[in-house]
Short mmCIF file of C-alpha atoms and ligand atoms in Angstrom, two decimals:
data_model
loop_
_atom_site.label_atom_id
_atom_site.label_comp_id
_atom_site.label_asym_id
_atom_site.label_seq_id
_atom_site.Cartn_x
_atom_site.Cartn_y
_atom_site.Cartn_z
CA MET I 1 24.43 -201.22 -46.20
CA GLU I 2 26.48 -200.58 -43.09
CA LYS I 3 25.97 -202.48 -39.85
CA LEU I 4 25.32 -200.87 -36.47
CA ASN I 5 26.81 -201.99 -33.15
CA LEU I 6 25.21 -200.78 -29.94
CA VAL I 7 27.57 -198.58 -27.90
CA LEU I 8 25.32 -196.67 -25.47
CA SER I 9 21.86 -197.83 -24.41
CA LYS I 10 18.91 -195.52 -23.68
CA GLU I 11 19.28 -196.20 -19.95
CA LYS I 12 22.97 -195.37 -19.91
CA ILE I 13 22.42 -192.14 -21.82
CA LEU I 14 19.56 -190.99 -19.57
CA GLN I 15 21.46 -191.83 -16.39
CA LYS I 16 24.40 -189.73 -17.58
CA ILE I 17 22.12 -186.88 -18.62
CA LYS I 18 20.60 -186.77 -15.13
CA GLU I 19 24.11 -186.50 -13.65
CA LEU I 20 25.08 -183.71 -16.05
CA ALA I 21 21.88 -181.77 -15.28
CA GLU I 22 22.53 -182.11 -11.57
CA LYS I 23 26.09 -180.76 -11.95
CA ILE I 24 24.92 -177.82 -14.03
CA ASP I 25 22.18 -177.00 -11.50
CA LYS I 26 24.70 -177.17 -8.70
CA ASP I 27 27.17 -174.88 -10.48
CA PHE I 28 24.65 -172.20 -11.43
CA ASN I 29 21.93 -172.53 -8.77
CA ASN I 30 19.13 -170.32 -9.99
CA GLU I 31 21.35 -167.87 -11.85
CA SER I 32 20.11 -167.12 -15.34
CA LEU I 33 21.65 -169.37 -17.93
CA VAL I 34 21.48 -169.63 -21.72
CA PHE I 35 21.78 -173.07 -23.33
CA ILE I 36 22.96 -173.01 -26.93
CA GLY I 37 22.39 -176.25 -28.77
CA THR I 38 24.36 -177.02 -31.91
CA LEU I 39 22.11 -178.16 -34.73
CA LYS I 40 21.38 -180.63 -35.89
CA GLY I 41 23.33 -183.18 -33.87
CA ALA I 42 22.57 -181.92 -30.35
CA PHE I 43 18.81 -181.54 -30.71
CA ILE I 44 17.84 -184.72 -28.86
CA PHE I 45 20.59 -184.44 -26.23
CA LEU I 46 19.65 -180.83 -25.43
CA SER I 47 15.95 -181.58 -25.19
CA ASP I 48 16.53 -184.50 -22.81
CA LEU I 49 19.07 -182.56 -20.74
CA LEU I 50 16.71 -179.60 -20.30
CA ARG I 51 13.98 -181.82 -18.89
CA TYR I 52 16.22 -182.55 -15.88
CA ILE I 53 17.37 -178.96 -15.27
CA LYS I 54 15.60 -177.52 -12.23
CA ASN I 55 16.87 -173.94 -12.63
CA PRO I 56 13.80 -171.85 -13.60
CA ASN I 57 15.90 -169.05 -15.13
CA ILE I 58 17.01 -170.59 -18.36
CA GLN I 59 16.80 -169.58 -22.00
CA ILE I 60 17.36 -171.80 -25.01
CA ASP I 61 18.79 -171.02 -28.40
CA PHE I 62 20.34 -172.89 -31.29
CA VAL I 63 23.22 -172.38 -33.64
CA ARG I 64 23.94 -174.35 -36.76
CA VAL I 65 27.54 -174.96 -37.65
CA LYS I 66 28.66 -177.14 -40.47
CA SER I 67 32.09 -178.70 -40.56
CA TYR I 68 31.20 -182.02 -42.14
CA GLY I 69 30.00 -182.70 -45.67
CA MET I 70 27.87 -185.71 -46.45
CA SER I 71 30.67 -188.07 -45.47
CA ASP I 72 32.36 -188.97 -42.22
CA THR I 73 35.60 -187.07 -42.74
CA SER I 74 36.12 -183.70 -41.12
CA SER I 75 36.72 -180.82 -43.48
CA GLU I 76 38.86 -177.94 -42.35
CA ASN I 77 36.36 -175.13 -42.66
CA VAL I 78 33.47 -174.29 -40.41
CA ILE I 79 30.45 -172.31 -41.61
CA LEU I 80 27.73 -170.77 -39.48
CA THR I 81 24.41 -171.37 -41.22
CA LYS I 82 22.09 -170.31 -38.37
CA ASP I 83 23.06 -167.60 -35.94
CA ILE I 84 22.26 -167.17 -32.24
CA GLU I 85 19.21 -164.95 -31.66
CA ILE I 86 19.38 -164.26 -27.89
CA PRO I 87 21.73 -161.44 -26.73
CA LEU I 88 24.61 -163.05 -24.79
CA GLU I 89 26.44 -160.08 -23.30
CA GLY I 90 26.88 -160.53 -19.54
CA LYS I 91 25.06 -163.89 -19.56
CA ASN I 92 26.04 -167.33 -18.33
CA VAL I 93 26.21 -169.45 -21.45
CA ILE I 94 26.59 -173.18 -22.02
CA ILE I 95 27.31 -174.56 -25.47
CA VAL I 96 25.65 -177.95 -25.80
CA GLU I 97 27.38 -180.12 -28.38
CA ASP I 98 26.59 -183.70 -29.36
CA ILE I 99 30.06 -185.00 -30.12
CA VAL I 100 33.57 -183.57 -30.25
CA ASP I 101 35.91 -185.14 -32.77
CA THR I 102 38.80 -182.91 -33.92
CA GLY I 103 37.52 -180.05 -31.77
CA LEU I 104 37.44 -177.70 -34.75
CA THR I 105 33.71 -176.96 -34.48
CA LEU I 106 33.92 -176.26 -30.76
CA LYS I 107 36.99 -174.07 -31.10
CA TYR I 108 35.21 -172.01 -33.74
CA LEU I 109 32.01 -171.72 -31.68
CA TYR I 110 33.83 -170.94 -28.45
CA GLU I 111 35.75 -168.09 -30.08
CA TYR I 112 32.63 -166.87 -31.89
CA ILE I 113 30.54 -166.72 -28.70
CA LYS I 114 33.37 -165.17 -26.65
CA LYS I 115 33.09 -162.10 -28.89
CA PHE I 116 29.62 -161.39 -27.45
CA ASN I 117 31.21 -160.95 -23.99
CA PRO I 118 29.25 -163.49 -21.97
CA LYS I 119 29.81 -163.45 -18.20
CA ASN I 120 30.67 -167.13 -18.26
CA LEU I 121 31.10 -169.57 -21.14
CA LYS I 122 31.00 -173.31 -20.53
CA ILE I 123 30.90 -176.35 -22.77
CA CYS I 124 28.80 -179.45 -22.37
CA ALA I 125 29.30 -182.37 -24.76
CA LEU I 126 27.58 -185.74 -24.69
CA ILE I 127 30.54 -187.51 -26.28
CA ASP I 128 34.21 -186.64 -26.36
CA LYS I 129 36.03 -188.68 -28.98
CA LYS I 130 39.63 -189.19 -27.93
CA GLU I 131 40.85 -190.56 -31.24
CA ARG I 132 41.14 -187.59 -33.59
CA LYS I 133 41.42 -184.56 -31.32
CA LYS I 134 43.41 -181.74 -32.93
CA PHE I 135 42.18 -178.65 -31.11
CA ASN I 136 42.22 -179.02 -27.37
CA ILE I 137 39.30 -177.07 -25.95
CA PRO I 138 38.52 -177.91 -22.31
CA ILE I 139 35.04 -179.42 -21.93
CA ASP I 140 33.37 -178.57 -18.62
CA TYR I 141 30.62 -181.20 -18.72
CA VAL I 142 31.38 -184.45 -20.56
CA GLY I 143 28.93 -187.32 -20.87
CA PHE I 144 31.07 -190.11 -22.31
CA GLU I 145 34.63 -190.47 -23.52
CA ILE I 146 34.82 -192.79 -26.51
CA GLU I 147 38.10 -194.04 -27.93
CA LYS I 148 37.22 -194.54 -31.57
CA GLY I 149 34.62 -195.25 -34.21
CA PHE I 150 31.94 -193.31 -36.07
CA LEU I 151 28.78 -193.04 -34.00
CA VAL I 152 25.14 -192.58 -34.97
CA GLY I 153 21.78 -192.29 -33.28
CA TYR I 154 20.40 -189.98 -30.60
CA GLY I 155 20.81 -186.99 -32.94
CA LEU I 156 24.03 -188.16 -34.59
CA ASP I 157 23.91 -188.98 -38.27
CA PHE I 158 25.77 -190.77 -41.01
CA ALA I 159 24.93 -188.88 -44.23
CA GLU I 160 21.70 -187.68 -42.51
CA LYS I 161 20.62 -191.21 -41.57
CA TYR I 162 19.96 -192.64 -38.09
CA ARG I 163 19.43 -189.39 -36.14
CA HIS I 164 16.11 -190.68 -34.77
CA LEU I 165 17.50 -193.82 -33.09
CA PRO I 166 17.07 -193.72 -29.29
CA GLU I 167 20.44 -195.39 -28.61
CA ILE I 168 23.97 -194.70 -29.86
CA TYR I 169 25.62 -197.13 -32.28
CA GLU I 170 28.97 -197.50 -33.99
CA VAL I 171 28.79 -197.71 -37.78
CA ILE I 172 30.55 -200.77 -39.18
CA LYS I 173 31.18 -200.28 -42.87
CA ASP I 174 31.11 -203.06 -45.43
CA GLU I 175 34.49 -203.78 -46.99
P1 IMP U 1 34.84 -181.71 -35.07
O1 IMP U 1 34.73 -180.29 -35.56
O2 IMP U 1 35.85 -182.50 -35.84
O3 IMP U 1 35.08 -181.80 -33.58
O4 IMP U 1 33.49 -182.42 -35.42
C1 IMP U 1 32.37 -182.15 -34.70
C2 IMP U 1 31.09 -182.42 -35.47
O5 IMP U 1 31.23 -183.46 -36.42
C3 IMP U 1 30.05 -182.90 -34.49
O6 IMP U 1 29.33 -181.81 -33.99
C4 IMP U 1 29.22 -183.83 -35.32
O7 IMP U 1 28.20 -183.12 -35.96
C5 IMP U 1 30.19 -184.39 -36.34
N1 IMP U 1 30.75 -185.70 -35.90
C6 IMP U 1 31.98 -185.96 -35.42
N2 IMP U 1 32.14 -187.25 -35.09
C7 IMP U 1 30.96 -187.83 -35.40
C8 IMP U 1 30.47 -189.19 -35.27
O8 IMP U 1 31.14 -190.13 -34.81
N3 IMP U 1 29.19 -189.37 -35.67
C9 IMP U 1 28.40 -188.39 -36.15
N4 IMP U 1 28.80 -187.12 -36.27
C10 IMP U 1 30.08 -186.84 -35.91
MG1 MG U 2 27.43 -181.19 -33.77
#
């Protein structure tokens, strides 16, 4: 069994989410806006974030992109296993991602969504991992910058475990 070290408490996460929601509201006022959550990792982050958005003109959709197998190492290919269902042409769109590691997933999604000709395409990520970044995609709304480590909880998993935890932990593997 691996051990878990607390990295971000519930309070810290919620405080940051309120700040992100405020910034997004300020940038878009009451303009219509589509939030696209990346499954499965961003499901808790997106649902908490939305509860602090005051803009009444929002739509929500999900996309499922897989770039990781059942381990913690990034594989080079990205597959779309659930497509976006809302038309995005001419819309303001925000991709909501849980965590950015190499940036491969985001780069793929950004380019994929661009093809639908949105009016505006922004990225919001709860965690930006500095350690392994290969593809540098600018993130418009960042929650936390984390130097290193494999994180779980609050939607993030390790081989599908720990997604339900209300805080974020670093996984410490047994030697
Ligand atoms: P990237 O394509 O290398 O940027 O990886 C992004 C995806 O890998 C994220 O959307 C997560 O699903 C997963 N991932 C990357 N780092 C972690 C981590 O520390 N914990 C859990 N999942 C991670
Ligand atoms: Mg993800």
